[in-house]
Coordinates of C-alpha atoms and ligand atoms in Angstrom, one line a residue:
X1 CA 0.0 0.0 0.0
X2 CA 1.4 3.4 -0.9
X3 CA 1.6 5.9 2.0
X4 CA -1.1 8.6 2.0
X5 CA 0.4 12.1 2.5
X6 CA -1.8 15.1 3.0
X7 CA -0.1 18.4 2.0
X8 CA -1.8 21.6 3.4
X9 CA -1.5 24.4 0.9
X10 CA -0.8 24.7 -2.7
X11 CA 2.1 27.3 -2.8
X12 CA 5.7 26.5 -4.0
X13 CA 6.7 24.7 -0.8
X14 CA 3.5 22.6 -0.8
X15 CA 3.9 21.7 -4.5
X16 CA 7.5 20.8 -4.0
X17 CA 6.6 18.6 -1.1
X18 CA 3.9 16.9 -3.2
X19 CA 6.2 16.3 -6.1
X20 CA 8.8 14.8 -3.8
X21 CA 6.3 12.6 -1.9
X22 CA 4.8 11.4 -5.3
X23 CA 8.2 10.6 -6.8
X24 CA 8.9 8.6 -3.6
X25 CA 5.8 6.5 -4.1
X26 CA 3.2 8.1 -2.0
X27 CA -0.4 8.9 -2.8
X28 CA -0.8 12.6 -2.3
X29 CA -3.8 14.9 -1.5
X30 CA -3.3 18.6 -1.5
X31 CA -5.8 20.7 0.5
X32 CA -6.1 24.4 -0.3
X33 CA -8.1 27.0 1.7
X34 CA -8.5 29.3 -1.3
X35 CA -10.6 28.8 -4.3
X36 CA -9.0 27.8 -7.6
X37 CA -8.3 31.4 -8.6
X38 CA -6.4 32.2 -5.5
X39 CA -4.7 28.8 -5.0
X40 CA -1.0 29.0 -5.0
X41 CA -0.7 31.5 -2.1
X42 CA 2.0 34.1 -2.2
X43 CA 3.9 32.0 -4.7
X44 CA 1.6 33.2 -7.5
X45 CA 2.3 36.8 -6.6
X46 CA 6.0 36.5 -6.9
X47 CA 8.4 37.5 -9.7
X48 CA 9.5 33.8 -9.5
X49 CA 13.1 34.9 -8.7
X50 CA 15.1 32.2 -7.0
X51 CA 18.5 32.7 -5.4
X52 CA 20.9 29.7 -5.4
X53 CA 24.6 29.0 -5.5
X54 CA 26.2 28.6 -8.9
X55 CA 29.7 28.7 -10.3
X56 CA 29.0 30.2 -13.7
X57 CA 26.9 30.3 -16.8
X58 CA 27.4 26.6 -17.3
X59 CA 25.3 25.9 -14.2
X60 CA 22.5 28.2 -15.4
X61 CA 22.1 27.1 -19.1
X62 CA 20.5 23.6 -18.3
X63 CA 17.9 25.4 -16.2
X64 CA 16.7 27.7 -18.9
X65 CA 13.4 27.6 -20.9
X66 CA 15.2 29.1 -23.9
X67 CA 18.9 28.2 -24.0
X68 CA 19.1 29.7 -27.5
X69 CA 18.1 33.2 -26.4
X70 CA 20.5 35.4 -28.4
X71 CA 21.2 37.7 -25.5
X72 CA 22.9 34.9 -23.7
X73 CA 26.1 35.3 -25.8
X74 CA 26.3 38.9 -24.6
X75 CA 25.6 38.3 -20.9
X76 CA 27.8 38.2 -17.8
X77 CA 26.2 36.1 -15.1
X78 CA 29.2 36.0 -12.9
X79 CA 29.1 33.4 -10.1
X80 CA 27.4 33.1 -6.8
X81 CA 29.3 30.8 -4.6
X82 CA 28.0 29.1 -1.4
X83 CA 30.3 31.3 0.5
X84 CA 28.7 34.5 -1.0
X85 CA 25.3 33.1 -0.3
X86 CA 26.4 32.4 3.4
X87 CA 27.8 36.0 3.7
X88 CA 24.6 37.4 2.3
X89 CA 22.5 35.5 5.0
X90 CA 25.0 36.3 7.7
X91 CA 24.7 40.0 6.8
X92 CA 21.1 39.8 8.2
X93 CA 21.8 37.6 11.1
X94 CA 22.6 40.3 13.7
X95 CA 25.7 38.5 14.7
X96 CA 24.2 35.0 14.9
X97 CA 26.1 32.3 13.2
X98 CA 24.5 30.5 10.2
X99 CA 21.6 28.5 11.5
X100 CA 21.3 24.8 10.5
X101 CA 18.4 25.7 8.3
X102 CA 20.4 28.4 6.5
X103 CA 23.3 25.9 6.0
X104 CA 20.8 23.4 4.5
X105 CA 19.3 26.1 2.3
X106 CA 22.7 27.1 0.9
X107 CA 24.0 23.5 0.5
X108 CA 20.9 22.2 -1.3
X109 CA 19.9 25.3 -3.3
X110 CA 21.7 24.4 -6.6
X111 CA 20.7 20.8 -6.5
X112 CA 17.1 21.7 -5.8
X113 CA 17.0 23.9 -8.9
X114 CA 18.3 21.0 -11.0
X115 CA 15.7 18.8 -9.4
X116 CA 13.0 21.3 -10.4
X117 CA 14.3 21.2 -13.9
X118 CA 13.9 17.4 -14.1
X119 CA 10.2 18.1 -13.5
X120 CA 10.0 20.5 -16.3
X121 CA 10.1 23.6 -14.1
X122 CA 12.3 26.0 -16.2
X123 CA 13.7 29.5 -15.8
X124 CA 14.6 32.8 -17.5
X125 CA 17.4 35.3 -16.8
X126 CA 15.9 38.3 -15.0
X127 CA 17.3 40.9 -17.6
X128 CA 14.9 43.6 -16.6
X129 CA 15.6 43.9 -12.9
X130 CA 18.8 42.2 -12.1
X131 CA 21.1 43.4 -14.9
X132 CA 22.2 46.6 -16.3
X133 CA 23.8 47.2 -19.7
X134 CA 27.5 48.1 -19.6
X135 CA 29.8 48.3 -22.6
X136 CA 27.1 46.6 -24.7
X137 CA 26.8 43.6 -22.4
X138 CA 24.1 42.6 -19.9
X139 CA 25.9 42.5 -16.5
X140 CA 24.1 40.8 -13.7
X141 CA 24.6 42.1 -10.2
X142 CA 23.7 40.9 -6.7
X143 CA 23.8 37.1 -7.3
X144 CA 20.2 36.8 -8.3
X145 CA 20.0 35.8 -11.9
X146 CA 17.0 33.5 -12.7
X147 CA 13.2 33.5 -12.3
X148 CA 10.7 30.8 -13.2
X149 CA 9.3 31.1 -16.7
X150 CA 6.2 33.4 -16.4
X151 CA 7.2 34.4 -12.9
X152 CA 5.2 33.2 -9.9
X153 CA 2.1 32.2 -11.9
X154 CA 4.4 30.2 -14.2
X155 CA 6.2 28.5 -11.3
X156 CA 2.8 27.5 -9.8
X157 CA 1.5 26.2 -13.2
X158 CA 4.7 24.2 -14.0
X159 CA 4.8 22.7 -10.4
X160 CA 1.1 21.9 -10.4
X161 CA 1.5 20.2 -13.8
X162 CA 4.2 18.0 -12.4
X163 CA 2.0 17.1 -9.4
X164 CA -0.8 16.1 -11.8
X165 CA 1.5 14.2 -14.1
X166 CA 2.7 12.1 -11.0
X167 CA -0.9 11.5 -10.0
X168 CA -1.5 13.9 -7.1
X169 CA -4.9 15.4 -6.4
X170 CA -5.8 18.9 -5.3
X171 CA -8.9 20.1 -3.5
X172 CA -9.8 23.8 -3.4
X173 CA -12.0 25.6 -0.9
X174 CA -10.7 23.0 1.6
X175 CA -9.1 25.0 4.4
X176 CA -7.7 22.7 7.1
X177 CA -9.0 23.6 10.5
X178 CA -7.2 21.2 12.7
X179 CA -5.0 18.1 13.1
X180 CA -6.4 14.8 14.1
X181 CA -4.2 13.3 16.9
X182 CA -4.0 9.8 18.3
X183 CA -2.0 10.2 21.4
X184 CA 1.1 12.3 20.3
X185 CA 0.8 11.2 16.6
X186 CA -0.8 13.2 13.9
X187 CA -3.0 10.9 11.9
X188 CA -4.9 13.3 9.6
X189 CA -6.6 16.7 9.3
X190 CA -10.0 18.2 9.7
X191 CA -11.6 20.3 7.0
X192 CA -14.6 21.7 9.0
X193 CA -16.6 18.7 10.0
X194 CA -14.9 16.3 7.6
X195 CA -12.0 14.1 8.8
X196 CA -9.3 13.0 6.4
X197 CA -6.8 10.3 7.5
X198 CA -3.2 10.2 6.3
X199 CA 0.1 8.4 7.1
X200 CA 1.8 11.9 7.2
X201 CA 0.7 15.5 7.1
X202 CA 2.9 18.2 5.6
X203 CA 2.0 21.8 6.7
X204 CA 2.8 24.2 3.9
X205 CA 0.2 26.8 4.7
X206 CA 2.4 29.9 4.8
X207 CA 3.1 32.4 7.6
X208 CA 0.9 34.8 9.5
X209 CA 1.5 38.0 7.5
X210 CA -2.2 38.3 6.6
X211 CA -3.3 38.1 10.3
X212 CA -3.5 41.6 11.7
X213 CA -3.9 40.4 15.2
X214 CA -0.8 38.0 15.1
X215 CA 1.2 40.7 13.4
X216 CA 0.6 43.1 16.2
X217 CA 1.2 40.4 18.9
X218 CA 4.4 39.2 17.5
X219 CA 5.8 42.2 15.5
X220 CA 4.4 45.3 17.2
X221 CA 1.7 47.9 16.7
X222 CA 3.4 49.5 13.7
X223 CA 2.6 46.4 11.7
X224 CA -1.2 46.8 12.2
X225 CA -1.7 49.1 9.2
X226 CA 0.7 47.2 6.9
X227 CA -0.5 46.5 3.4
X228 CA -0.4 42.8 2.6
X229 CA 1.5 42.2 -0.6
X230 CA 0.2 38.7 -1.2
X231 CA -2.6 36.4 -0.4
X232 CA -5.3 37.1 2.3
X233 CA -5.2 33.4 3.3
X234 CA -1.8 33.1 5.1
X235 CA -3.3 33.7 8.5
X236 CA -1.1 31.5 10.5
X237 CA -3.5 28.6 10.6
X238 CA -0.8 25.9 10.2
X239 CA 1.3 27.5 12.9
X240 CA -1.6 27.5 15.3
X241 CA -2.5 23.9 14.5
X242 CA 1.1 22.8 15.1
X243 CA 1.3 24.7 18.4
X244 CA -1.9 23.0 19.5
X245 CA -0.1 19.7 18.7
X246 CA 2.7 20.7 21.0
X247 CA 5.1 22.2 18.4
X248 CA 7.9 24.6 19.4
X249 CA 8.0 28.1 18.1
X250 CA 11.3 28.9 16.5
X251 CA 13.0 31.7 14.7
X252 CA 12.6 35.4 14.4
X253 CA 9.0 36.5 15.3
X254 CA 9.8 40.2 15.8
X255 CA 10.1 41.1 12.2
X256 CA 9.1 40.2 8.6
X257 CA 9.8 40.8 5.0
X258 CA 8.3 44.2 4.1
X259 CA 8.9 46.4 1.0
X260 CA 8.1 49.9 0.0
X261 CA 4.7 49.9 -1.7
X262 CA 2.4 52.5 -3.3
X263 CA 0.7 54.3 -0.4
X264 CA -2.7 54.0 -2.3
X265 CA -2.6 50.3 -3.2
X266 CA -5.5 48.1 -2.1
X267 CA -5.0 46.3 1.3
X268 CA -4.0 43.0 -0.4
X269 CA -1.8 42.1 -3.4
X270 CA -3.3 42.4 -6.9
X271 CA -3.5 38.9 -8.3
X272 CA -6.5 40.2 -10.2
X273 CA -4.2 42.4 -12.2
X274 CA -3.1 41.1 -15.6
X275 CA 0.2 39.2 -15.8
X276 CA 3.1 41.6 -15.8
X277 CA 1.2 44.2 -13.7
X278 CA 1.0 42.2 -10.5
X279 CA 4.1 43.6 -8.8
X280 CA 3.5 47.2 -9.9
X281 CA 2.4 48.5 -6.5
X282 CA 6.0 47.8 -5.3
X283 CA 8.4 50.8 -5.4
X284 CA 11.9 49.7 -4.8
X285 CA 14.1 52.2 -6.9
X286 CA 14.7 54.4 -3.8
X287 CA 18.5 53.8 -4.3
X288 CA 18.2 56.1 -7.3
X289 CA 16.8 59.1 -5.3
X290 CA 16.0 59.9 -1.7
X291 CA 13.3 58.9 0.7
X292 CA 11.8 61.6 3.1
X293 CA 9.4 61.0 5.9
X294 CA 6.7 63.4 7.3
X295 CA 9.3 65.4 9.2
X296 CA 11.1 66.0 5.8
X297 CA 14.0 63.8 7.0
X298 CA 15.8 61.0 5.3
X299 CA 15.7 57.9 7.5
X300 CA 17.6 55.1 5.7
X301 CA 20.8 55.0 3.6
X302 CA 19.0 54.5 0.3
X303 CA 22.2 53.2 -1.4
X304 CA 23.4 51.0 1.6
X305 CA 23.7 48.0 -0.8
X306 CA 22.1 46.6 -3.9
X307 CA 18.4 46.9 -3.4
X308 CA 18.1 43.0 -3.2
X309 CA 19.7 43.4 0.2
X310 CA 17.7 46.4 1.5
X311 CA 14.2 46.2 0.0
X312 CA 13.0 43.6 2.4
X313 CA 14.0 45.8 5.4
X314 CA 12.9 49.2 4.1
X315 CA 9.2 48.5 4.1
X316 CA 9.5 48.0 7.9
X317 CA 11.6 51.2 8.1
X318 CA 8.7 53.1 6.5
X319 CA 6.2 51.6 8.8
X320 CA 8.3 52.9 11.7
X321 CA 8.0 56.6 10.5
X322 CA 5.4 59.0 11.7
X323 CA 2.1 58.5 9.8
X324 CA 3.7 55.3 8.3
X325 CA 4.4 56.8 4.9
X326 CA 7.4 58.3 2.9
X327 CA 8.0 60.0 -0.4
X328 CA 10.5 58.8 -2.9
X329 CA 12.0 61.6 -4.9
X330 CA 13.8 61.4 -8.2
X331 CA 15.2 63.8 -10.8
X332 CA 14.9 63.4 -14.5
X333 CA 18.5 61.9 -14.8
X334 CA 17.2 58.6 -13.5
X335 CA 13.7 58.5 -15.0
X336 CA 14.9 55.9 -17.5
X337 CA 16.3 53.7 -14.8
X338 CA 13.2 53.5 -12.8
X339 CA 11.5 50.1 -13.1
X340 CA 8.3 49.7 -15.1
X341 CA 6.3 49.8 -11.9
X342 CA 7.0 53.6 -11.7
X343 CA 5.3 54.0 -15.1
X344 CA 2.3 51.7 -14.1
X345 CA -1.0 53.4 -15.1
X346 CA -2.1 53.2 -11.4
X347 CA 1.2 54.6 -10.0
X348 CA 0.6 57.6 -7.8
X349 CA 3.1 60.4 -8.1
X350 CA 3.4 64.2 -8.4
X351 CA 5.6 66.0 -10.9
X352 CA 7.1 69.5 -11.1
X353 CA 9.8 71.4 -13.0
X354 CA 11.5 72.6 -9.9
X355 CA 12.1 71.3 -6.4
X356 CA 10.5 74.5 -5.1
X357 CA 7.4 73.6 -6.9
X358 CA 7.5 69.8 -6.1
X359 CA 8.1 69.9 -2.3
X360 CA 4.9 71.6 -1.3
X361 CA 3.1 68.9 -3.3
X362 CA 4.3 66.2 -0.9
X363 CA 1.2 65.6 1.2
X364 CA 1.9 65.4 4.9
X365 CA 5.6 66.5 4.7
X366 CA 7.2 69.5 6.5
X367 CA 8.0 71.6 3.5
X368 CA 10.8 73.7 5.0
X369 CA 12.6 70.7 6.5
X370 CA 12.2 68.8 3.3
X371 CA 14.0 71.6 1.4
X372 CA 16.8 71.7 3.9
X373 CA 17.3 67.9 3.7
X374 CA 17.5 67.9 -0.1
X375 CA 19.9 70.9 -0.1
X376 CA 22.2 69.2 2.4
X377 CA 22.0 65.9 0.5
X378 CA 22.9 67.7 -2.8
X379 CA 25.8 69.5 -1.1
X380 CA 27.1 66.2 0.3
X381 CA 27.2 64.3 -3.0
X382 CA 30.7 63.2 -3.9
X383 CA 30.9 64.5 -7.6
X384 CA 34.4 63.0 -8.1
X385 CA 33.1 59.4 -8.4
X386 CA 31.2 58.3 -11.5
X387 CA 27.7 56.9 -11.1
X388 CA 27.5 53.2 -12.0
X389 CA 24.4 51.1 -11.0
X390 CA 25.9 47.9 -12.0
X391 CA 28.4 47.9 -9.1
X392 CA 28.6 49.3 -5.6
X393 CA 30.0 52.5 -7.0
X394 CA 31.0 54.2 -3.8
X395 CA 29.4 57.4 -5.0
X396 CA 28.5 58.6 -1.6
X397 CA 27.1 61.5 0.3
X398 CA 29.0 62.0 3.5
X399 CA 28.5 64.3 6.4
X400 CA 24.7 63.9 6.5
X401 CA 22.6 61.7 8.6
X402 CA 21.9 58.9 7.7
X403 CA 25.0 58.8 5.3
X404 CA 24.5 57.7 1.7
X405 CA 26.9 54.9 0.6
X406 CA 26.3 54.4 -3.1
X407 CA 24.6 55.9 -6.2
X408 CA 24.3 59.4 -4.7
X409 CA 23.5 61.9 -7.5
X410 CA 22.4 65.4 -6.8
X411 CA 18.7 66.1 -7.3
X412 CA 19.2 68.9 -9.7
X413 CA 17.8 68.2 -13.1
X414 CA 14.1 68.8 -13.6
X415 CA 11.4 67.7 -14.0
X416 CA 11.2 66.1 -10.6
X417 CA 8.9 63.4 -9.4
X418 CA 7.9 62.1 -6.1
X419 CA 6.0 58.8 -5.2
X420 CA 4.1 58.3 -2.0
X421 CA 4.9 54.9 -0.4
X422 CA 4.2 52.9 2.7
X423 CA 5.3 49.4 3.9
X424 CA 3.8 46.2 2.6
X425 CA 4.4 42.9 4.4
X426 CA 5.5 40.1 2.1
X427 CA 5.9 37.2 4.6
X428 CA 6.8 36.5 8.2
X429 CA 10.1 34.9 9.5
X430 CA 9.0 33.2 12.7
X431 CA 7.8 29.6 12.4
X432 CA 8.3 26.1 13.7
X433 CA 11.4 24.1 14.4
X434 CA 11.8 21.2 12.1
X435 CA 14.5 18.6 12.1
X436 CA 16.8 17.5 9.2
X437 CA 14.0 15.3 7.8
X438 CA 11.5 18.2 7.9
X439 CA 9.6 16.7 10.9
X440 CA 8.1 19.2 13.3
X441 CA 9.7 19.3 16.7
X442 CA 7.7 19.6 19.9
X443 CA 8.7 21.7 22.9
X444 CA 11.0 19.0 24.1
X445 CA 12.8 18.9 20.8
X446 CA 11.3 15.5 19.9
X447 CA 9.7 14.9 16.5
X448 CA 5.9 15.0 16.5
X449 CA 5.1 11.7 14.6
X450 CA 3.3 12.2 11.4
X451 CA 3.8 16.0 11.2
X452 CA 6.1 17.8 8.7
X453 CA 6.4 21.5 7.8
X454 CA 8.0 23.6 5.0
X455 CA 8.0 26.9 3.4
X456 CA 7.1 30.1 5.3
X457 CA 6.3 27.9 8.3
X458 CA 9.9 26.9 8.9
X459 CA 11.6 29.2 11.5
X460 CA 15.3 29.9 11.6
X461 CA 15.8 30.6 7.8
X462 CA 15.6 34.5 8.0
X463 CA 16.2 36.8 10.9
X464 CA 16.7 40.6 10.6
X465 CA 16.5 40.7 6.8
X466 CA 16.5 38.8 3.6
X467 CA 18.5 38.5 0.4
X468 CA 15.9 38.7 -2.4
X469 CA 14.9 35.5 -4.1
X470 CA 15.6 33.2 -1.0
X471 CA 12.0 32.6 0.0
X472 CA 11.1 30.4 -3.0
X473 CA 14.3 28.5 -2.8
X474 CA 13.8 27.9 0.9
X475 CA 10.3 26.6 0.0
X476 CA 11.6 24.3 -2.6
X477 CA 14.5 23.0 -0.5
X478 CA 12.5 22.3 2.6
X479 CA 9.4 21.3 0.6
X480 CA 11.3 18.7 -1.3
X481 CA 12.9 17.4 2.0
X482 CA 9.5 17.3 3.9
X483 CA 7.8 15.5 1.0
X484 CA 10.5 12.9 0.5
X485 CA 10.6 12.0 4.2
X486 CA 6.8 12.1 4.6
X487 CA 6.6 9.4 1.9
X488 CA 9.1 7.4 3.8
X489 CA 7.7 7.9 7.2
Ligands
FAD501 C1 4.4 40.1 -4.0 C2 5.3 39.1 -3.6 C3 6.4 38.9 -4.3 C4 7.4 37.9 -4.0 N1 8.5 37.7 -4.8 C5 9.3 36.7 -4.5 C6 10.4 36.3 -5.4 O1 10.4 36.9 -6.5 N2 11.2 35.4 -5.0 C7 11.1 34.8 -3.8 O2 11.9 33.9 -3.4 N3 10.1 35.0 -2.9 C8 9.2 36.0 -3.2 N4 8.2 36.3 -2.4 C9 8.1 35.5 -1.2 C10 7.5 34.1 -1.5 O3 6.2 34.4 -2.1 C11 7.4 33.2 -0.3 O4 8.6 33.1 0.3 C12 6.8 31.8 -0.8 O5 5.8 31.9 -1.7 C13 6.3 31.0 0.3 O6 5.9 29.8 -0.2 P1 4.9 28.9 0.7 O7 4.6 27.8 -0.2 O8 5.5 28.7 2.0 O9 3.7 29.9 0.9 P2 2.5 30.3 -0.1 O10 3.0 30.3 -1.5 O11 1.9 31.5 0.4 O12 1.4 29.2 0.1 C14 0.7 28.9 1.2 C15 -0.6 28.3 0.9 O13 -1.3 27.8 2.0 C16 -2.7 28.1 1.8 N5 -3.3 27.9 3.1 C17 -3.2 28.9 4.2 N6 -3.9 28.4 5.2 C18 -4.4 27.2 4.8 C19 -5.3 26.2 5.5 N7 -5.7 26.4 6.7 N8 -5.6 25.1 4.8 C20 -5.2 25.0 3.6 N9 -4.5 25.8 2.9 C21 -4.1 26.9 3.6 C22 -2.7 29.4 1.2 O14 -4.0 29.7 0.6 C23 -1.6 29.3 0.2 O15 -2.1 28.7 -1.0 C24 7.3 37.2 -2.8 C25 6.1 37.3 -2.0 C26 5.2 38.3 -2.4 C27 3.9 38.4 -1.6

């Protein structure tokens, strides 16, 4: 008799768990709280970008949907070593050493991408957002080079197709409401009044980012008003069920991934928008200009690092400002470098020919202070260093607070534009403790028989920040592991 594995959720982690369980001989039922249109959770909202260790282009080519793309001959992907991945994660660990989960993520990242490719999940270079043209070549920066074909929706479609090919079944509108226990062992799940038995249950139901009460409880009052960038369904259900079964909480509950978003976006992400427009409420080109709060002050080093390494923290930084908003200000020198989201038909911005005309248009901002801040910024810009967005160019602005480390250019060439932004939460970092087989550990560090977890539910992967593109890889690595071991359990 094949083992019956129930997977809770249909995001990337769940789908990877299902694929792995199926290829290891299990019978798999996936249960999804959302209807068919919203199935796939946050995964579907993503750009599909996945961070993994690689040595060079030869590691990337076998993963590509179109290995004959003529641009490839003219592209410098560089390399992204395990050490670099480790350094990037350590940069957000607030002095903690790499956790075991982080070590596993790094070590298995490349192999998991190759595994996905064996299931016809293929990828495309992220030319538009991760490379700049330099001397006629596409030069990638920041170690993040590939995204799933057709982004998050494509990743979901390709992974779901693999699940179906292998014989897995999916039920929508089937939110799991509890675990069935026999003694200490998990033997199934409840979907309302219905009981479904299984040999193993894999929780892959995401974090608690869409649960206002849990956000405030764990992360603080400033997170109450946060926009939610993704699904409304990740309300911490799996976390609560596991806790009720005796699971241990683990990881960084005090913070989460949050990015600058259009202040006037809807409260949740726009999966209803056409493909290509879904990420357009995001506003992450702050490194090309300055960000001012209501007091007319800068509050972060907009160019501290490549935006891959700052965007997940700067949403929270905005939520900490008075009124929980900021304005991003650019001059016309950089208009062409702003991502397409700044030209989105629904993007909110004001424009004027001079700063004197623009600044009074910044709703809620102290005008005089804003003028002073921009003048001091302009005076502090180091004009001796050339601007180069493909590298950490060291073009700084010093003697101001906070300092500006890279890509500092004077705001001096009209017209000028300013975009109002707030913080949008992407996902939460706190979760459950799982062992090296993906089994959920109880408060005495023993495995809860029959219970596995993966994806956003796994604690200890991210702490005070996040190198972009690591969430999907984490879901794939830990999903694959949970599914493989659930099938063998
Ligand atoms: C706008 C946006 C852009 C992003 N871009 C990227 C990117 O480019 N690269 C990257 O690496 N990461 C990105 N992320 C982060 C990424 O989405 C997450 O790290 C990843 O999707 C988490 O996968 P998951 O499978 O754990 O959760 P999800 O994909 O969110 O799946 C969780 C699933 O569980 C379901 N569920 C919840 N409760 C229940 C229940 N009680 N019963 C049954 N089902 C339930 C949900 O409906 C959902 O389908 C982005 C996130 C957002 C919101």
